[in-house]
Tab-separated table of C-alpha atoms in Angstrom:
chain	number	residue	atom	x	y	z
D	1	MET	CA	0.000	0.000	0.000
D	2	GLN	CA	1.377	3.402	-0.934
D	3	THR	CA	0.984	5.800	1.976
D	4	ARG	CA	0.999	9.575	2.069
D	5	ARG	CA	1.955	11.901	4.875
D	6	LEU	CA	-1.147	13.996	5.518
D	7	PRO	CA	-1.193	17.396	7.186
D	8	PHE	CA	-3.388	16.427	10.095
D	9	ALA	CA	-3.658	13.236	12.096
D	10	ALA	CA	-7.371	12.587	11.730
D	11	LEU	CA	-7.231	12.231	7.967
D	12	ALA	CA	-4.100	10.125	8.205
D	13	LEU	CA	-5.820	7.781	10.625
D	14	LEU	CA	-9.131	7.604	8.792
D	15	GLY	CA	-7.904	7.765	5.236
D	16	LEU	CA	-4.814	5.612	5.192
D	17	LEU	CA	-5.255	3.030	7.930
D	18	ALA	CA	-8.948	2.199	7.610
D	19	ALA	CA	-10.753	0.368	4.829
D	20	THR	CA	-12.760	2.313	2.274
D	21	GLY	CA	-16.365	1.885	1.183
D	22	CYS	CA	-16.973	0.551	-2.333
D	23	ALA	CA	-13.458	1.398	-3.456
D	24	GLY	CA	-10.738	-1.175	-2.834
D	25	ARG	CA	-7.590	0.180	-1.209
D	26	PRO	CA	-4.563	0.419	-3.545
D	27	VAL	CA	-2.103	-2.351	-2.702
D	28	HIS	CA	0.937	-1.042	-4.590
D	29	ARG	CA	3.990	0.372	-2.864
D	30	TYR	CA	6.335	1.571	-5.590
D	31	PHE	CA	4.038	2.615	-8.422
D	32	GLN	CA	4.263	6.309	-9.296
D	33	PRO	CA	1.691	7.968	-11.575
D	34	THR	CA	2.872	9.968	-14.559
D	35	ALA	CA	1.630	12.990	-16.480
D	36	ASP	CA	0.344	10.895	-19.376
D	37	GLN	CA	-2.283	9.453	-16.995
D	38	ILE	CA	-3.903	12.858	-16.410
D	39	GLY	CA	-7.417	12.879	-17.800
D	40	PRO	CA	-10.869	11.316	-17.464
D	41	ASN	CA	-9.725	7.697	-17.223
D	42	LEU	CA	-8.547	6.200	-13.947
D	43	ASN	CA	-5.105	4.613	-14.055
D	44	SER	CA	-4.526	0.880	-13.693
D	45	TYR	CA	-4.708	1.200	-9.902
D	46	GLY	CA	-8.100	2.914	-10.017
D	47	GLU	CA	-6.697	6.333	-9.153
D	48	ALA	CA	-7.526	9.750	-10.576
D	49	VAL	CA	-4.370	11.531	-11.713
D	50	VAL	CA	-4.701	15.312	-11.712
D	51	PRO	CA	-2.183	18.007	-12.643
D	52	ARG	CA	-0.487	20.101	-10.023
D	53	HIS	CA	-2.276	23.460	-9.760
D	54	GLY	CA	-5.361	21.727	-11.169
D	55	LEU	CA	-8.930	21.761	-9.863
D	56	ILE	CA	-11.000	19.282	-7.846
D	57	VAL	CA	-14.732	20.040	-7.724
D	58	VAL	CA	-17.143	18.627	-5.121
D	59	GLN	CA	-20.641	19.030	-6.559
D	60	GLY	CA	-24.085	17.941	-5.458
D	61	ASP	CA	-26.780	18.546	-2.886
D	62	ASP	CA	-26.818	18.720	0.923
D	63	PHE	CA	-24.040	16.183	1.424
D	64	ALA	CA	-21.658	17.778	-1.065
D	65	TYR	CA	-22.445	21.184	0.448
D	66	GLY	CA	-21.655	19.963	3.962
D	67	LEU	CA	-24.938	20.938	5.583
D	68	ALA	CA	-24.543	21.649	9.300
D	69	ARG	CA	-26.508	19.685	11.885
D	70	GLY	CA	-27.072	22.704	14.097
D	71	ARG	CA	-26.983	26.439	13.608
D	72	SER	CA	-24.122	27.742	11.530
D	73	ARG	CA	-23.428	31.264	10.343
D	74	HIS	CA	-21.183	30.115	7.541
D	75	ALA	CA	-23.006	29.684	4.231
D	76	ILE	CA	-21.720	29.686	0.643
D	77	ASN	CA	-22.979	29.685	-2.941
D	78	GLY	CA	-25.974	31.859	-2.034
D	79	ALA	CA	-27.526	29.195	0.212
D	80	GLU	CA	-29.439	30.174	3.328
D	81	GLU	CA	-28.451	27.038	5.235
D	82	GLY	CA	-25.137	26.943	7.080
D	83	GLN	CA	-22.215	24.585	6.668
D	84	SER	CA	-20.564	22.156	9.030
D	85	ALA	CA	-17.200	23.092	10.577
D	86	ILE	CA	-15.649	20.503	8.218
D	87	THR	CA	-16.941	19.622	4.739
D	88	ILE	CA	-15.760	17.089	2.177
D	89	SER	CA	-14.183	19.821	0.075
D	90	GLN	CA	-12.488	21.468	3.050
D	91	ALA	CA	-11.017	18.146	4.208
D	92	LEU	CA	-9.721	17.394	0.704
D	93	ARG	CA	-8.210	20.851	0.499
D	94	LYS	CA	-6.175	20.204	3.630
D	95	ALA	CA	-5.087	16.708	2.612
D	96	VAL	CA	-4.355	16.990	-1.116
D	97	HIS	CA	-1.572	19.482	-1.785
D	98	GLY	CA	-0.927	21.424	-4.953
D	99	VAL	CA	-4.503	21.695	-6.222
D	100	GLN	CA	-7.528	23.903	-5.749
D	101	VAL	CA	-10.712	22.366	-4.323
D	102	GLU	CA	-14.097	24.006	-4.889
D	103	ASN	CA	-17.396	23.339	-3.166
D	104	ARG	CA	-20.257	23.449	-5.671
D	105	GLY	CA	-22.795	21.931	-3.355
D	106	PHE	CA	-26.204	23.460	-2.734
D	107	PRO	CA	-28.818	22.206	-0.245
D	108	GLY	CA	-31.804	20.638	-1.957
D	109	ASP	CA	-30.305	20.611	-5.455
D	110	THR	CA	-31.506	17.962	-7.861
D	111	VAL	CA	-29.106	16.736	-10.527
D	112	GLU	CA	-30.876	18.905	-13.111
D	113	ALA	CA	-30.829	22.002	-10.887
D	114	SER	CA	-27.159	21.469	-10.068
D	115	ALA	CA	-26.254	21.037	-13.742
D	116	ALA	CA	-27.990	24.315	-14.571
D	117	ARG	CA	-26.468	26.131	-11.576
D	118	TRP	CA	-22.876	25.320	-12.543
D	119	ALA	CA	-23.248	25.035	-16.328
D	120	ALA	CA	-20.940	27.974	-17.020
D	121	LEU	CA	-18.026	26.499	-15.056
D	122	SER	CA	-15.452	23.866	-15.933
D	123	PRO	CA	-15.876	20.451	-14.248
D	124	GLY	CA	-12.221	20.699	-13.255
D	125	ASP	CA	-9.732	17.853	-13.417
D	126	LEU	CA	-11.620	15.679	-10.909
D	127	LEU	CA	-15.370	16.008	-10.362
D	128	VAL	CA	-16.747	14.449	-7.153
D	129	LEU	CA	-20.525	13.993	-7.378
D	130	SER	CA	-23.000	13.302	-4.574
D	131	TYR	CA	-26.751	13.398	-5.187
D	132	GLY	CA	-29.881	11.821	-3.783
D	133	PHE	CA	-31.308	13.990	-1.010
D	134	GLY	CA	-32.468	16.772	-3.320
D	135	ASP	CA	-33.986	14.435	-5.888
D	136	GLN	CA	-35.645	12.340	-3.190
D	137	HIS	CA	-37.234	15.474	-1.725
D	138	ALA	CA	-38.308	16.644	-5.193
D	139	HIS	CA	-39.635	13.172	-6.107
D	140	THR	CA	-37.608	13.099	-9.315
D	141	PRO	CA	-38.572	10.025	-11.370
D	142	ILE	CA	-35.740	7.502	-11.256
D	143	PRO	CA	-35.394	7.316	-15.068
D	144	ALA	CA	-35.012	11.109	-15.188
D	145	PHE	CA	-32.459	10.936	-12.360
D	146	ASP	CA	-30.512	8.277	-14.294
D	147	ASP	CA	-30.573	10.269	-17.516
D	148	ALA	CA	-29.469	13.515	-15.873
D	149	LEU	CA	-26.577	11.795	-14.102
D	150	THR	CA	-25.481	9.999	-17.255
D	151	ARG	CA	-25.416	13.279	-19.179
D	152	MET	CA	-23.487	15.034	-16.411
D	153	ILE	CA	-20.837	12.325	-16.231
D	154	ALA	CA	-20.490	12.123	-20.018
D	155	ALA	CA	-20.107	15.904	-20.253
D	156	ALA	CA	-17.411	15.898	-17.550
D	157	HIS	CA	-15.504	13.096	-19.274
D	158	ALA	CA	-15.751	14.879	-22.610
D	159	ARG	CA	-14.090	17.923	-21.032
D	160	GLY	CA	-11.250	15.832	-19.614
D	161	ALA	CA	-12.391	15.425	-15.998
D	162	ALA	CA	-12.142	12.218	-14.008
D	163	VAL	CA	-15.274	11.540	-11.936
D	164	PHE	CA	-15.801	10.057	-8.471
D	165	VAL	CA	-19.246	9.305	-7.035
D	166	VAL	CA	-20.261	9.423	-3.368
D	167	LEU	CA	-23.362	7.481	-2.350
D	168	PRO	CA	-25.373	9.543	0.170
D	169	PRO	CA	-25.711	8.340	3.759
D	170	PRO	CA	-28.822	6.493	4.921
D	171	SER	CA	-31.597	8.085	6.937
D	172	SER	CA	-32.727	6.872	10.355
D	173	ASP	CA	-36.334	7.420	9.217
D	174	PRO	CA	-37.456	4.150	7.573
D	175	LEU	CA	-39.829	5.889	5.152
D	176	ILE	CA	-37.263	8.467	4.054
D	177	ASP	CA	-34.560	5.834	3.761
D	178	SER	CA	-36.791	3.610	1.663
D	179	ASP	CA	-37.276	6.434	-0.829
D	180	LEU	CA	-33.641	7.526	-0.663
D	181	SER	CA	-32.381	3.990	-1.270
D	182	ALA	CA	-33.871	4.054	-4.761
D	183	TYR	CA	-31.763	7.094	-5.652
D	184	ARG	CA	-28.712	5.596	-3.972
D	185	ALA	CA	-29.127	2.443	-6.036
D	186	ALA	CA	-29.630	4.450	-9.225
D	187	LEU	CA	-26.518	6.531	-8.548
D	188	ASN	CA	-24.542	3.358	-7.878
D	189	GLY	CA	-25.802	1.774	-11.096
D	190	VAL	CA	-24.982	4.760	-13.296
D	191	ALA	CA	-21.528	5.037	-11.734
D	192	HIS	CA	-20.792	1.331	-12.273
D	193	GLN	CA	-21.908	1.543	-15.887
D	194	ALA	CA	-19.600	4.517	-16.441
D	195	GLY	CA	-16.683	2.734	-14.754
D	196	LEU	CA	-16.362	5.287	-11.957
D	197	LEU	CA	-14.833	4.933	-8.520
D	198	ILE	CA	-17.601	4.831	-5.893
D	199	PHE	CA	-17.378	5.828	-2.241
D	200	ASP	CA	-20.198	4.760	0.065
D	201	ALA	CA	-20.917	7.231	2.856
D	202	SER	CA	-22.564	4.508	4.928
D	203	ALA	CA	-19.312	2.502	4.948
D	204	ALA	CA	-17.408	5.530	6.233
D	205	MET	CA	-20.077	6.063	8.885
D	206	ASN	CA	-19.888	2.448	10.007
D	207	ARG	CA	-16.127	2.704	10.313
D	208	ILE	CA	-16.284	5.679	12.676
D	209	LYS	CA	-19.435	4.341	14.379
D	210	ALA	CA	-21.578	7.312	13.363
D	211	PRO	CA	-25.297	6.431	13.479
D	212	PRO	CA	-27.683	7.358	10.661
D	213	LEU	CA	-29.589	10.606	11.163
D	214	LYS	CA	-33.057	11.573	10.004
D	215	HIS	CA	-31.940	14.899	8.547
D	216	PRO	CA	-29.541	15.113	5.571
D	217	ALA	CA	-27.126	17.192	7.664
D	218	GLN	CA	-24.225	15.153	9.037
D	219	SER	CA	-21.535	15.618	11.653
D	220	ALA	CA	-18.149	17.046	10.694
D	221	ALA	CA	-16.631	13.617	11.406
D	222	VAL	CA	-18.760	11.988	8.704
D	223	TYR	CA	-17.791	14.512	6.036
D	224	GLN	CA	-14.143	14.141	7.030
D	225	ALA	CA	-14.308	10.333	6.949
D	226	VAL	CA	-15.737	10.311	3.417
D	227	ALA	CA	-13.044	12.713	2.229
D	228	ALA	CA	-10.398	10.558	3.912
D	229	ASP	CA	-11.501	7.552	1.872
D	230	MET	CA	-10.764	9.470	-1.327
D	231	VAL	CA	-7.302	10.750	-0.474
D	232	ALA	CA	-5.361	7.627	-1.449
D	233	TYR	CA	-7.104	7.618	-4.841
D	234	ILE	CA	-6.101	11.145	-5.851
D	235	LYS	CA	-2.604	11.525	-7.282
D	236	VAL	CA	-1.157	14.925	-8.139
D	237	VAL	CA	1.602	15.124	-10.736
D	238	SER	CA	3.469	17.881	-12.492
D	239	PRO	CA	2.390	18.108	-16.151
D	240	GLN	CA	5.936	19.210	-17.020
D	241	THR	CA	7.944	16.474	-15.321
D	242	GLY	CA	5.351	13.780	-14.639
D	243	GLN	CA	6.666	13.397	-11.096
D	244	ALA	CA	4.189	12.638	-8.365
D	245	GLY	CA	4.088	14.589	-5.156
D	246	SER	CA	1.980	16.686	-2.855
D	247	GLY	CA	3.340	19.999	-4.146
D	248	ASP	CA	2.561	23.400	-2.758
D	249	SER	CA	-0.827	25.020	-2.324
D	250	ARG	CA	-0.641	27.641	-5.098
D	251	THR	CA	-3.487	27.534	-7.606
D	252	VAL	CA	-4.073	29.213	-10.932
D	253	ARG	CA	-7.836	28.944	-11.353
D	254	VAL	CA	-10.493	31.452	-10.332
D	255	SER	CA	-14.161	30.574	-9.888
D	256	PRO	CA	-17.231	32.109	-8.227
D	257	ALA	CA	-17.717	28.893	-6.256
D	258	SER	CA	-16.749	29.206	-2.606
D	259	ALA	CA	-13.740	27.481	-1.147
D	260	SER	CA	-15.510	25.992	1.881
């Protein structure tokens, strides 16, 4: 297993010592990604290779946004609801050096609404998608959900972005969870068909012993645990030299999406 020295102990513990959800942990020790692997296709170890000073985008609904369980004064992207102290995008930003990470989450967004909201922006070099809560609340027909996701993934691939998918966490309310499970299954199916790497939020929650909640908002620990699962599958290389490494934190992209 190739390990990485992370900037804070929690991510190191959760991301590199624990098992992931749907994704299998890389077992190689000496393999180093190269610049020719940058692009929409995962390398032979199932990793996304992104260029140094590139862009990782976390896009979706409540879970991608990092909705806070309690009151929070920090909100982004024009949302009224506040964010958790730690979000998936914030945790990735601290753990993956040399790239920019943007949060394009919005509470209640369906796939269609999210696609329209961020249509003018690049999908980046790695697009992390998490949907389900917004479409479940809006009662989006499953075929329409499938079609919208398929189009979004195809568009990202066509623009050179690798794509990860995060399955939303379960709900403690049996009725809500029954409805949500249909969207979770659809998201999983579309991702498998597209050959994407899938991270299951419920697996991360089980690992840290976080119980399901009725509300879509999760604890900071859950968002951090899901981000930790991704860290070993994101490799940053210099497009000039092809050498892997964490790099510095300088970025060259500007976007109206918030950094949190």
